[in-house]
Tab-separated table of C-alpha atoms in Angstrom:
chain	number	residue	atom	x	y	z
A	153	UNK	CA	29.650	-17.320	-18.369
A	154	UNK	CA	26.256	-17.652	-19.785
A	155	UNK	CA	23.033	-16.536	-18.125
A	156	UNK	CA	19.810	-18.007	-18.958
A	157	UNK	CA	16.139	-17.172	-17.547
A	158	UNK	CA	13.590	-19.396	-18.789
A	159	UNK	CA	9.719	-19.200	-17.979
A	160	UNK	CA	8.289	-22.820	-17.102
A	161	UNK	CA	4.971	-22.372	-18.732
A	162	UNK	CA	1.415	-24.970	-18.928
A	163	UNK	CA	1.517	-25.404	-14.861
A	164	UNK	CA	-2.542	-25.313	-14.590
A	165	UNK	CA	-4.696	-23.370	-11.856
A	166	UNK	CA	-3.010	-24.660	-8.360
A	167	UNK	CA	-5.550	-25.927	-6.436
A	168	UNK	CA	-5.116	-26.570	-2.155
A	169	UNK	CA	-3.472	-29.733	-1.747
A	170	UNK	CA	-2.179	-30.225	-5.054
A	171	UNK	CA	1.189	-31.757	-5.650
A	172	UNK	CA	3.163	-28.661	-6.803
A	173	UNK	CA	6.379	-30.422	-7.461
A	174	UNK	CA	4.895	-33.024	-9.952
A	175	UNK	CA	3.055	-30.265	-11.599
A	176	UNK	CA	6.444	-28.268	-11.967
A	177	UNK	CA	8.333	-31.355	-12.795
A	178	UNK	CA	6.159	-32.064	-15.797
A	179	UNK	CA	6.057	-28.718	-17.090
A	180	UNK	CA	10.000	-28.555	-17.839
A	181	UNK	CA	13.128	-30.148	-18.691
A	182	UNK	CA	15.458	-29.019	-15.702
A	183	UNK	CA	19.387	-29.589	-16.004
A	184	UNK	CA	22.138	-29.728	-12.841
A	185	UNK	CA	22.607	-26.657	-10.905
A	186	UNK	CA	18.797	-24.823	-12.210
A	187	UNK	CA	17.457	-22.877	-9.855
A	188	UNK	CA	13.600	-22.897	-10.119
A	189	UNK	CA	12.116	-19.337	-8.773
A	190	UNK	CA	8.393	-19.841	-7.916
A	191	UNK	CA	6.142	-17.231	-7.347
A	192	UNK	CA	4.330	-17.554	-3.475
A	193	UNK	CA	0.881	-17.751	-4.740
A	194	UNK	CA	0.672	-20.835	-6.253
A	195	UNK	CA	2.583	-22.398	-3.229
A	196	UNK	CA	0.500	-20.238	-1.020
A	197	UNK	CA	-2.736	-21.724	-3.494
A	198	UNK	CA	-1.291	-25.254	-2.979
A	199	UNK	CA	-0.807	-24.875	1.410
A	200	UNK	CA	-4.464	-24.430	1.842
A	201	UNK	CA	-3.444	-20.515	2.328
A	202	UNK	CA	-6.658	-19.135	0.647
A	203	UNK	CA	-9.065	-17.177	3.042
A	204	UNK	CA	-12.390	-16.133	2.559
A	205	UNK	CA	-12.060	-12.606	3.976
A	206	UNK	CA	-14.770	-9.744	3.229
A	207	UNK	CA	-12.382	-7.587	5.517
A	208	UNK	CA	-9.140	-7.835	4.111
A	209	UNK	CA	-7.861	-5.002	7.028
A	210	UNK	CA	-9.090	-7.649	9.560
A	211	UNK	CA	-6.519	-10.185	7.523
A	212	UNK	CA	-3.419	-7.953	7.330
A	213	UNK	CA	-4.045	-7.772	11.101
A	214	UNK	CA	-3.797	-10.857	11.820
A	215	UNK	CA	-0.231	-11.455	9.900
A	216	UNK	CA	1.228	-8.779	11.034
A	217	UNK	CA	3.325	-8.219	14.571
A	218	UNK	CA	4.255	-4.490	14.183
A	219	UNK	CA	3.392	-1.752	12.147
A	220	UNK	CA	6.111	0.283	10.458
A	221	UNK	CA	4.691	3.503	9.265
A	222	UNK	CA	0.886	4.083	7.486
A	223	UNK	CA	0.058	6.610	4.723
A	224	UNK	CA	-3.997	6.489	4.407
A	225	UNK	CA	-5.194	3.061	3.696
A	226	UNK	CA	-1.413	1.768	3.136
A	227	UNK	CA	-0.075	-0.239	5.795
A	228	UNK	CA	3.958	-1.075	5.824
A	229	UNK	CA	4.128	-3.703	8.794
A	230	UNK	CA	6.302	-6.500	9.511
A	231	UNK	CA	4.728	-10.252	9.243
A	232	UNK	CA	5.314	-12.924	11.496
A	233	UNK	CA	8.562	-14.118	9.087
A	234	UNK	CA	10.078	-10.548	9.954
A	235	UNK	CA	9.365	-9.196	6.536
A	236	UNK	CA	8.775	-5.573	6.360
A	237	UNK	CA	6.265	-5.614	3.624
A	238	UNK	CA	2.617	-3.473	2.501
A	239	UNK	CA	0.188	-5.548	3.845
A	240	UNK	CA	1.706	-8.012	5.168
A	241	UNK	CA	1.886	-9.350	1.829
A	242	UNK	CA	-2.368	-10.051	2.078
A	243	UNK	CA	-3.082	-10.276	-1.883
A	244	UNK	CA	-6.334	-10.609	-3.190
A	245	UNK	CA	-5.221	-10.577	-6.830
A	246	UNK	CA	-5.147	-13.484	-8.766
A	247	UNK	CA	-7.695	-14.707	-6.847
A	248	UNK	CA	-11.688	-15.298	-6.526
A	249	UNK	CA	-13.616	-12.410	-5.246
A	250	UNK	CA	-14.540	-12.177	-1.937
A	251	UNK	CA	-10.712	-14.225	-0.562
A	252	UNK	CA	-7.192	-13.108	0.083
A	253	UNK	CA	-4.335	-14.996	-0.482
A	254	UNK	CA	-1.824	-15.128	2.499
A	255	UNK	CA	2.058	-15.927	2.385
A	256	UNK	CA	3.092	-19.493	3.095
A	257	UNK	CA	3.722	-19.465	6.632
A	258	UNK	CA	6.948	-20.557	6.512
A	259	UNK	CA	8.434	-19.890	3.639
A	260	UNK	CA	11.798	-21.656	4.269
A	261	UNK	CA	9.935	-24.573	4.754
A	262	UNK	CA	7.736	-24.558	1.821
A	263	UNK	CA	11.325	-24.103	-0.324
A	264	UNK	CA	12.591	-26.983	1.540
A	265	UNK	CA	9.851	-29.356	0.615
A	266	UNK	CA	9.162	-27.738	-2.870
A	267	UNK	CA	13.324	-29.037	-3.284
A	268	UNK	CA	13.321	-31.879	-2.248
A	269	UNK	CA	10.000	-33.189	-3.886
A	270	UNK	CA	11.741	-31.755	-7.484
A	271	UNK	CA	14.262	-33.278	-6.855
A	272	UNK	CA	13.331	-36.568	-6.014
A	273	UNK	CA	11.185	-36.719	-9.655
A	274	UNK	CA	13.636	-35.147	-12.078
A	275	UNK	CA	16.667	-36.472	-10.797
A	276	UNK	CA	18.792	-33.142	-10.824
A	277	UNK	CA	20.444	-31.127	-8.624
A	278	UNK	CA	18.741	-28.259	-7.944
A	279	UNK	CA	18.123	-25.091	-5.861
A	280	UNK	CA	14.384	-23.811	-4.846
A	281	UNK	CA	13.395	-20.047	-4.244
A	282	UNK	CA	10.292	-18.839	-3.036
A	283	UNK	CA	9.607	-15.260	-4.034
A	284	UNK	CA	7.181	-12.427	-3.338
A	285	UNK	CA	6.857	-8.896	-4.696
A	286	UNK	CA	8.418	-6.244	-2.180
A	287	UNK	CA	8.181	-1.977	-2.509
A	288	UNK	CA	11.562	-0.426	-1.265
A	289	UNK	CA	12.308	2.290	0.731
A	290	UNK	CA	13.907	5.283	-1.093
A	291	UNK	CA	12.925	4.024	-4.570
A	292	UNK	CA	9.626	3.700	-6.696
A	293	UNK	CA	8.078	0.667	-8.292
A	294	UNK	CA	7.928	-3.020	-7.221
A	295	UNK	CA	10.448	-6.116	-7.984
A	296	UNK	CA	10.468	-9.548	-6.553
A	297	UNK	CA	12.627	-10.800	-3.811
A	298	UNK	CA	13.151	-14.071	-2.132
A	299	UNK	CA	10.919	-15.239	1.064
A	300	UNK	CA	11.764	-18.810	1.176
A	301	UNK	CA	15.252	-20.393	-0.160
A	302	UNK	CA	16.651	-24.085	0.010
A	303	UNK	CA	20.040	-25.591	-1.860
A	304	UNK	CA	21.923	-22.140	-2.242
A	305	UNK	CA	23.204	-19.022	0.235
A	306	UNK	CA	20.862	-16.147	0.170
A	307	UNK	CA	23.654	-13.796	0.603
A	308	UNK	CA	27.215	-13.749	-0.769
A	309	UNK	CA	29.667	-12.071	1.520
A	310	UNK	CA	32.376	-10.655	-0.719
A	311	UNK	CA	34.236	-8.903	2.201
A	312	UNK	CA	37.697	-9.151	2.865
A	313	UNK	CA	38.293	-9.507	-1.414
A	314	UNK	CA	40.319	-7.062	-3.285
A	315	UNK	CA	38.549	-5.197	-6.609
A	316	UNK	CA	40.287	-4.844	-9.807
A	317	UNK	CA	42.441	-1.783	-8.489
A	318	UNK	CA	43.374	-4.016	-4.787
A	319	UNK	CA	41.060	-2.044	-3.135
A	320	UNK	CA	39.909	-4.688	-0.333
A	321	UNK	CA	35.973	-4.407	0.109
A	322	UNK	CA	34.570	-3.680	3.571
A	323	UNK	CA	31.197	-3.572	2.931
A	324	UNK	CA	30.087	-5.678	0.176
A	325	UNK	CA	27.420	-8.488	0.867
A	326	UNK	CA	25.923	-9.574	-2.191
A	327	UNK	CA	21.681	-10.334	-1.789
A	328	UNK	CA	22.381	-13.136	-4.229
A	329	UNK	CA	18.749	-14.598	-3.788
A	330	UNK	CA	16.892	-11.166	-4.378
A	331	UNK	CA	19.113	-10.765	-7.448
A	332	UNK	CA	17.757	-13.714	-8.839
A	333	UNK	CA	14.126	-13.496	-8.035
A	334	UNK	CA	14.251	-9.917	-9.464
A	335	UNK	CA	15.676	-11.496	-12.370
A	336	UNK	CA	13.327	-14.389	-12.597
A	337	UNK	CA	10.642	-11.901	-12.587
A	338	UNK	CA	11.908	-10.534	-16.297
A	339	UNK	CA	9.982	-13.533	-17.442
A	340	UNK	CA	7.512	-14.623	-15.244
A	341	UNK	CA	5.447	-11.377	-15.020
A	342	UNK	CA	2.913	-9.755	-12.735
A	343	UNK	CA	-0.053	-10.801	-15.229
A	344	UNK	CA	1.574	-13.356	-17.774
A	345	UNK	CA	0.432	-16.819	-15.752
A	346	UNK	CA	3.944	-17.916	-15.697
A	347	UNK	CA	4.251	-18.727	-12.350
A	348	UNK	CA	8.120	-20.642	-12.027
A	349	UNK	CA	11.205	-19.177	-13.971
A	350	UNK	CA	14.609	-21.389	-14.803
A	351	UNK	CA	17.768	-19.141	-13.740
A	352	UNK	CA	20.389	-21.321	-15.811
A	353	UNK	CA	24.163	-20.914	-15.936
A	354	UNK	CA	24.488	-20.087	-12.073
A	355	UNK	CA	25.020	-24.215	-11.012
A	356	UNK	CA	28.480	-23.251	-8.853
A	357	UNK	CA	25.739	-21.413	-6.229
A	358	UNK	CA	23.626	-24.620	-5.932
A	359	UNK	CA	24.662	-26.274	-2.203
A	360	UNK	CA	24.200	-30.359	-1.433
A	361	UNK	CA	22.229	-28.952	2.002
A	362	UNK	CA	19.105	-26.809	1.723
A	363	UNK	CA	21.130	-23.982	4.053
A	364	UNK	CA	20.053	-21.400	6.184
A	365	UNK	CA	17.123	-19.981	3.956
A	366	UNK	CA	16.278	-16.598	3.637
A	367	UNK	CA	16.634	-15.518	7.471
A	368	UNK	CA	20.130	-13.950	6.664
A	369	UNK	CA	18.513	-11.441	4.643
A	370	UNK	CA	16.470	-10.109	7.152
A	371	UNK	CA	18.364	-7.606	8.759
A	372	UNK	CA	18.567	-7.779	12.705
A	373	UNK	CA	16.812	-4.876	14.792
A	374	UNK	CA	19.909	-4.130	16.239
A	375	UNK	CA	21.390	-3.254	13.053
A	376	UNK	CA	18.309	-1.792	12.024
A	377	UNK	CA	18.702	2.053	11.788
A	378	UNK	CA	15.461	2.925	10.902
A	379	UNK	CA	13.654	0.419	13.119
A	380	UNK	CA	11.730	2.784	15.267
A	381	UNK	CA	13.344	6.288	13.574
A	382	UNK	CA	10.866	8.126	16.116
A	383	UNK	CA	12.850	11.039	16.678
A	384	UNK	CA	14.290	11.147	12.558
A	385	UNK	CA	10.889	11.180	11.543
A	386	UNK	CA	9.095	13.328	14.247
A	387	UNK	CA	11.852	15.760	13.310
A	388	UNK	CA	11.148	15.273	9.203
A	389	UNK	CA	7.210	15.940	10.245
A	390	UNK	CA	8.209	18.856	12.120
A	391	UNK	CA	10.360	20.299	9.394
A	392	UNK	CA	7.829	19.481	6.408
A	393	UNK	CA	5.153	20.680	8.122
A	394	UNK	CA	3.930	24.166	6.710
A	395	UNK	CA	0.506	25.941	6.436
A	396	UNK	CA	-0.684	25.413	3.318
A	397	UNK	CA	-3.508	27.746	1.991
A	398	UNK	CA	-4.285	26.273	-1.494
A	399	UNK	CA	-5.891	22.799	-1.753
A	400	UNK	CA	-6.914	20.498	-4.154
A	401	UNK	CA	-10.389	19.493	-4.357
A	402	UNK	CA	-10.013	15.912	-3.393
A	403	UNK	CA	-11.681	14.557	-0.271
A	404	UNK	CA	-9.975	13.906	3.271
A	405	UNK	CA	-10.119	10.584	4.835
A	406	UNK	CA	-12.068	10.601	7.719
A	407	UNK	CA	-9.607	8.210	9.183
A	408	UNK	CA	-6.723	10.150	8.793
A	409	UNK	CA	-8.399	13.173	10.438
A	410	UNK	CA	-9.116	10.480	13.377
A	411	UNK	CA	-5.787	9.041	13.682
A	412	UNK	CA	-4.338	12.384	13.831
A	413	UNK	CA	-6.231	13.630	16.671
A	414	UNK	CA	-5.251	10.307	18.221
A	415	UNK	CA	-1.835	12.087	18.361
A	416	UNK	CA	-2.995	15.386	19.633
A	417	UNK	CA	-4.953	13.785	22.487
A	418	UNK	CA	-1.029	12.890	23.576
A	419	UNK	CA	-0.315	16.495	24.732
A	420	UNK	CA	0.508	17.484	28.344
A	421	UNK	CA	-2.068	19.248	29.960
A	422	UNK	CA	-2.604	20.328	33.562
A	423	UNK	CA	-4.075	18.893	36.894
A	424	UNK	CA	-4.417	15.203	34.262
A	425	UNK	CA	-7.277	16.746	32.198
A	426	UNK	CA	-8.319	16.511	28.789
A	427	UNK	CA	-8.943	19.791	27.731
A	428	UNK	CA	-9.137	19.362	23.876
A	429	UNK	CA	-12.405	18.614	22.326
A	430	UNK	CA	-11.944	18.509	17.925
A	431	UNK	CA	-14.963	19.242	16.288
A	432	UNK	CA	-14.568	17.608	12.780
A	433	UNK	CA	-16.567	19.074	10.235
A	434	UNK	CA	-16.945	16.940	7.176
A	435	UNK	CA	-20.170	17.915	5.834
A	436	UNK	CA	-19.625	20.470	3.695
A	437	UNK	CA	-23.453	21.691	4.517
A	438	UNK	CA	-21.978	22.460	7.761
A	439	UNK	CA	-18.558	24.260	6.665
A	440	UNK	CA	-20.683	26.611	5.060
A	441	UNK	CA	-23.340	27.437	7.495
A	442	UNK	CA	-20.616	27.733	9.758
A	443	UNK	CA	-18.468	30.304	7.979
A	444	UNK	CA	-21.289	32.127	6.853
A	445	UNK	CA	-22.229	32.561	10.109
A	446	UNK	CA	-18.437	33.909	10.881
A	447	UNK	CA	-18.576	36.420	7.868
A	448	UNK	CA	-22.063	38.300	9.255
A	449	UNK	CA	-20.510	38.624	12.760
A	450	UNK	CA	-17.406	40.218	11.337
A	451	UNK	CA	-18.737	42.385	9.825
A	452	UNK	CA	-21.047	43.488	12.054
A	453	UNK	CA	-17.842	44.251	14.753
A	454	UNK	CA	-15.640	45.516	11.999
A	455	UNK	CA	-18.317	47.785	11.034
A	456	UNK	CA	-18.474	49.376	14.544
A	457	UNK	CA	-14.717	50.469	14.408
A	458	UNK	CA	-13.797	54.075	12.554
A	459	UNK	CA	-12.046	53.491	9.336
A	460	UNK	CA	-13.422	50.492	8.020
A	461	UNK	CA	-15.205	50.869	5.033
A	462	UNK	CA	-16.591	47.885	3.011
A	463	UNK	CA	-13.648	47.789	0.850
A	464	UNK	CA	-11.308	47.523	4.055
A	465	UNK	CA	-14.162	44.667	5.393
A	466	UNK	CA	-13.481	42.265	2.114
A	467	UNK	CA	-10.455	42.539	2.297
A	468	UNK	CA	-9.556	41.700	5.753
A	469	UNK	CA	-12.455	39.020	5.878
A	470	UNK	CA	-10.940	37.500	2.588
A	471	UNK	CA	-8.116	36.241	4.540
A	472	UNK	CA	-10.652	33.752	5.743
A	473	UNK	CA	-11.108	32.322	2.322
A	474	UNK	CA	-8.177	29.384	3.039
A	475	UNK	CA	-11.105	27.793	5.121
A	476	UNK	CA	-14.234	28.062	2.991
A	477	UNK	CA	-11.515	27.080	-0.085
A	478	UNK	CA	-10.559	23.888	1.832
A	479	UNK	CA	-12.368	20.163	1.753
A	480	UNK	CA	-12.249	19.432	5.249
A	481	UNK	CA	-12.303	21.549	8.463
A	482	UNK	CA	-11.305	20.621	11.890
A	483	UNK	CA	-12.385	23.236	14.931
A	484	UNK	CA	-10.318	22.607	17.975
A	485	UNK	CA	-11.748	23.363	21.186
A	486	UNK	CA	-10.619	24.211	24.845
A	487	UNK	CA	-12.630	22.813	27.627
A	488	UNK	CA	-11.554	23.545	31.184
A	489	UNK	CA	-12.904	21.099	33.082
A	490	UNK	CA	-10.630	20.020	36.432
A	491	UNK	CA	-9.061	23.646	36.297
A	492	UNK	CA	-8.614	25.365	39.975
A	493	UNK	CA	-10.894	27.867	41.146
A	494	UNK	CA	-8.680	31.096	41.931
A	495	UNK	CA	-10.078	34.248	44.070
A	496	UNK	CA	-7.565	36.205	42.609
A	497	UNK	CA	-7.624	37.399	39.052
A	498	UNK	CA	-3.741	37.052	38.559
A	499	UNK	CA	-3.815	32.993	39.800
A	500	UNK	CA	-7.194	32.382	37.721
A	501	UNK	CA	-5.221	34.278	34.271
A	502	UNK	CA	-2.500	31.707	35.178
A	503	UNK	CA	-4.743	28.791	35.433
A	504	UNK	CA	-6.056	29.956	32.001
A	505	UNK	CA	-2.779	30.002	30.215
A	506	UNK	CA	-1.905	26.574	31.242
A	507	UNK	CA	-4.599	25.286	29.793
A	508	UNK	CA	-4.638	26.930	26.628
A	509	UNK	CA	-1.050	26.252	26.044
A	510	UNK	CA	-2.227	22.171	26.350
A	511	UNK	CA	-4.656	22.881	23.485
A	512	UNK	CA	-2.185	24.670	21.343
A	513	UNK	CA	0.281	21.620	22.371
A	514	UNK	CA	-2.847	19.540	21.111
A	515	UNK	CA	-3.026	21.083	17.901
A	516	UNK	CA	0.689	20.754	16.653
A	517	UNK	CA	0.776	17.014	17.535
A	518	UNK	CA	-2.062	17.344	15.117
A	519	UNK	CA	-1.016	19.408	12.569
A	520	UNK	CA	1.987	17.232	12.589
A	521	UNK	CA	0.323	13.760	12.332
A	522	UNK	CA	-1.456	15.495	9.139
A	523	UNK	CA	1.788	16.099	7.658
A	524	UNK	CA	2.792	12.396	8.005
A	525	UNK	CA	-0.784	11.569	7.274
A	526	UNK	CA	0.457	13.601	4.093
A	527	UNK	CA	-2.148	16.131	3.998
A	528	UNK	CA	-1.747	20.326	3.917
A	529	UNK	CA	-2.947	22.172	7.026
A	530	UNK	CA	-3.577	25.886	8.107
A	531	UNK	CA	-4.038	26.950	11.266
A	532	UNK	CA	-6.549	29.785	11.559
A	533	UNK	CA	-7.956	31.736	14.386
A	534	UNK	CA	-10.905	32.847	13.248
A	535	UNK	CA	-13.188	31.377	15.343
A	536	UNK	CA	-11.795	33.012	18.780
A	537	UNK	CA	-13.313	36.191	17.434
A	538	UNK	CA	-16.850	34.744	17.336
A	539	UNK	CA	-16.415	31.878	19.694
A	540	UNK	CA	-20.249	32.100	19.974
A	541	UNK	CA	-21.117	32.480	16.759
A	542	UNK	CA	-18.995	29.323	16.321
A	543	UNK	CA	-20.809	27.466	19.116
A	544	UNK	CA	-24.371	28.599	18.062
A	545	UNK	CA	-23.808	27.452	14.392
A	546	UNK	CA	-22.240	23.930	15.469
A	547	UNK	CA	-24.796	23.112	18.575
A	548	UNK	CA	-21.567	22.925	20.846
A	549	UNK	CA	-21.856	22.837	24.856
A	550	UNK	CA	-21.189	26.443	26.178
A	551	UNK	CA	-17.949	25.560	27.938
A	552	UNK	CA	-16.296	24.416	24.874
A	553	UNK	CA	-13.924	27.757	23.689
A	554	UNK	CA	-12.911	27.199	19.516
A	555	UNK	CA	-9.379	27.806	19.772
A	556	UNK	CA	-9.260	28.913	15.766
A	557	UNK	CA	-10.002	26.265	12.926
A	558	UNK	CA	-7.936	24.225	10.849
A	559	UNK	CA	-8.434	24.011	7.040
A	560	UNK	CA	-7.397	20.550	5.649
A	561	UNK	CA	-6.634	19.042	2.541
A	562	UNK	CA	-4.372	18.006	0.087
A	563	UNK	CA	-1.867	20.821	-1.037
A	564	UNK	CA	-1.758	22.268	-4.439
A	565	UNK	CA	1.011	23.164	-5.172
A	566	UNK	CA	4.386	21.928	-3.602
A	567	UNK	CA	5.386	24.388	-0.559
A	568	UNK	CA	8.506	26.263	-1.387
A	569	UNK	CA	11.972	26.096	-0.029
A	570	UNK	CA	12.305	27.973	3.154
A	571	UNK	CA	15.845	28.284	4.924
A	572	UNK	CA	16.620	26.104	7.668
A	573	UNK	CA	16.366	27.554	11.118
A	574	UNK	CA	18.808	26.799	13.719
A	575	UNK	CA	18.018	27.219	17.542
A	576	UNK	CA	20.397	29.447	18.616
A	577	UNK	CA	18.671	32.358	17.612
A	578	UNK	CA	16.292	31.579	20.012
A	579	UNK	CA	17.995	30.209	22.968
A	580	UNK	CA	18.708	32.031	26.212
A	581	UNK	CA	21.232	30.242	28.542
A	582	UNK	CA	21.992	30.970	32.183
């Protein structure tokens, strides 16, 4: 068998409306059994599917129907065609400043037409993919995969055959589209403005109907095991979580910080209060008038006790260095608003407790949403030593109690192995 990929160069700047398949048509020669791979822009160019969007966020919104997981300013979400794709495959490269591109929305459809219009002018038999560039899960870089398909099978199901030793194959479903789009892609190019690629050689796969399109590829969400994944990746956020005390000097994204108190305000907390107040403190003006403020009154206590001379001081107060050393600081507070007045002191230390357990249940939802924000965090308690220093230097309400502070950033180093730790160590049962 011989395989040839061949780029289909001079197709000119697609405009909306144009006739794509003449312009393809004239570009080539095509023989029975091609199958042209197109590139989505210039049949998203050609649909009309240019939009003038200053806020491209506000346009990945509006393709998308779920999102699938968010690192910063990277959004993995599934469009309205069930792709699971960054940004809902919103594009503004190769194209004017100030517009996105969007998908064609049905890509199927677009193939379809595209196929039979081709058809129709060069007289050949031919099959049509529509393709997009796709990240994968588990593996770095980018390749191309089909979107839209008409006159061959997106997937080749190859069980039930034997291998060269008889073995028969149980598994095997071949994603004969994506193999060729990645392949297409050898000579088309991210930046080479050769938009359609020739896969020649391959004529047995081309079908008399246009077939089912690409919707066999997309994987049903019952078969889906990492769909949701809640509790595999709450538990890989849990486990990669560690308090990291060296940072690098790049900033913290405010909306990170924000997102991941979104998932501390989620704890349990008694009598359906609120009893978490975060105090975010991103200027770093503030960090240091703040700490500053910290250092003078420990000293001033530690200086009171027998023993302590000023060597002993710097040294214990250096331990505070992880938050002056860090780029962003978050101070958690306790409010106890809604708690019940007790008479007796035993009742009112219980009342107490339960609500400072809900603000230490606050602050590992947030440490944890750091971690998957993919940021280093140390919890520190410093501040419930001074908690009015602390309010005095931030202008905070005098029922708010700092429950310690929380350096933030991105790590410097990468955290070393620790051994896993089982439960059973810690688990009583009656």
């Amino acid at each position: 068998m011989t395989l040839e990929v061949l780029g289909v160069e001079g197709i000119p700047e697609i405009e909306a409306g144009a006739d794509l398949g003449e312009l393809i048509a004239k570009a080539g020669t095509y023989q029975d059994g091609d199958v042209l791979v197109v590139t989505s822009k210039i049949v998203s160019k050609a649909e009309g599917r240019l939009l003038r969007a200053a806020d491209r966020e506000a346009a990945i919104d509006a393709e998308s129907v779920r999102l699938v997981a968010r690192r910063g300013p990277v959004r993995i979400v599934e469009n309205r065609n069930g792709f699971v794709m960054a940004a809902a495959g919103v594009d503004a490269s190769n194209t004017a400043p100030g517009t996105v591109l969007l998908l064609p929305e049905d890509p199927d459809a677009s193939a379809r037409a595209l196929r039979a219009r081709l058809q129709q002018l060069t007289g050949r038999r031919l099959a049509v993919l529509v393709t997009d560039t796709f990240g994968r899960p588990w593996r770095n870089g980018l390749t191309d995969v089909a979107i839209g398909a008409a006159g061959l099978s997106a997937l080749e199901d190859h069980r039930g055959r034997t291998d060269g030793y008889g073995n028969t194959l149980e598994q095997t479903v071949v994603a004969t589209a994506d193999e060729l789009a990645a392949a297409a892609d050898l000579v088309k190019g991210k930046t080479s403005g050769v938009p359609v690629a020739v896969v020649r050689g391959l004529g047995h796969l081309v079908t008399a109907e246009d077939g089912e399109g690409v919707r066999p590829l997309v994987r049903p969400s019952v078969d889906d095991m990492f769909r949701l994944g809640t509790s595999e990746a709450l538990r890989q956020a849990v486990t990669l979580r560690r308090t990291v005390r060296s940072f690098t000097a790049e900033p913290v994204d405010p909306a990170a910080v924000r997102r991941a108190v979104a998932a501390a305000v989620t704890a349990p907390a008694p009598h359906h209060t609120t009893p978490w107040r975060f105090v975010l403190l991103e200027s770093a003006d503030t960090r240091v008038r703040l700490l500053d403020a910290m250092l003078d009154a420990w000293r001033r206590d530690l200086r009171e006790l027998d023993g302590w001379d000023e060597a002993r001081i710097a040294r214990r107060t250096a331990r505070g260095n992880v938050l002056r050393d860090a780029p962003y600081l978050v101070v958690p507070c306790l409010v106890t608003d809604g708690a019940h007045d007790y008479p007796d002191q035993r009742r009112a230390a219980a009342e107490r407790e339960m609500f400072t357990v809900a603000a230490g249940a606050a602050v590992q939802n947030l440490l944890v949403a750091l971690t998957g924000e993919g940021y280093g965090s140390a919890w520190v308690s410093s501040t419930m030593f001074c908690r009015a220093t602390v309010r005095e230097a931030l202008d905070l309400p005098d029922g708010w109690d700092p429950m310690g502070a929380v350096a933030v950033g991105r790590p410097a180093e990468a955290p070393r192995a620790r051994p896993e730790r089982g439960a059973e160590a810690f688990i009583a049962v009656r």
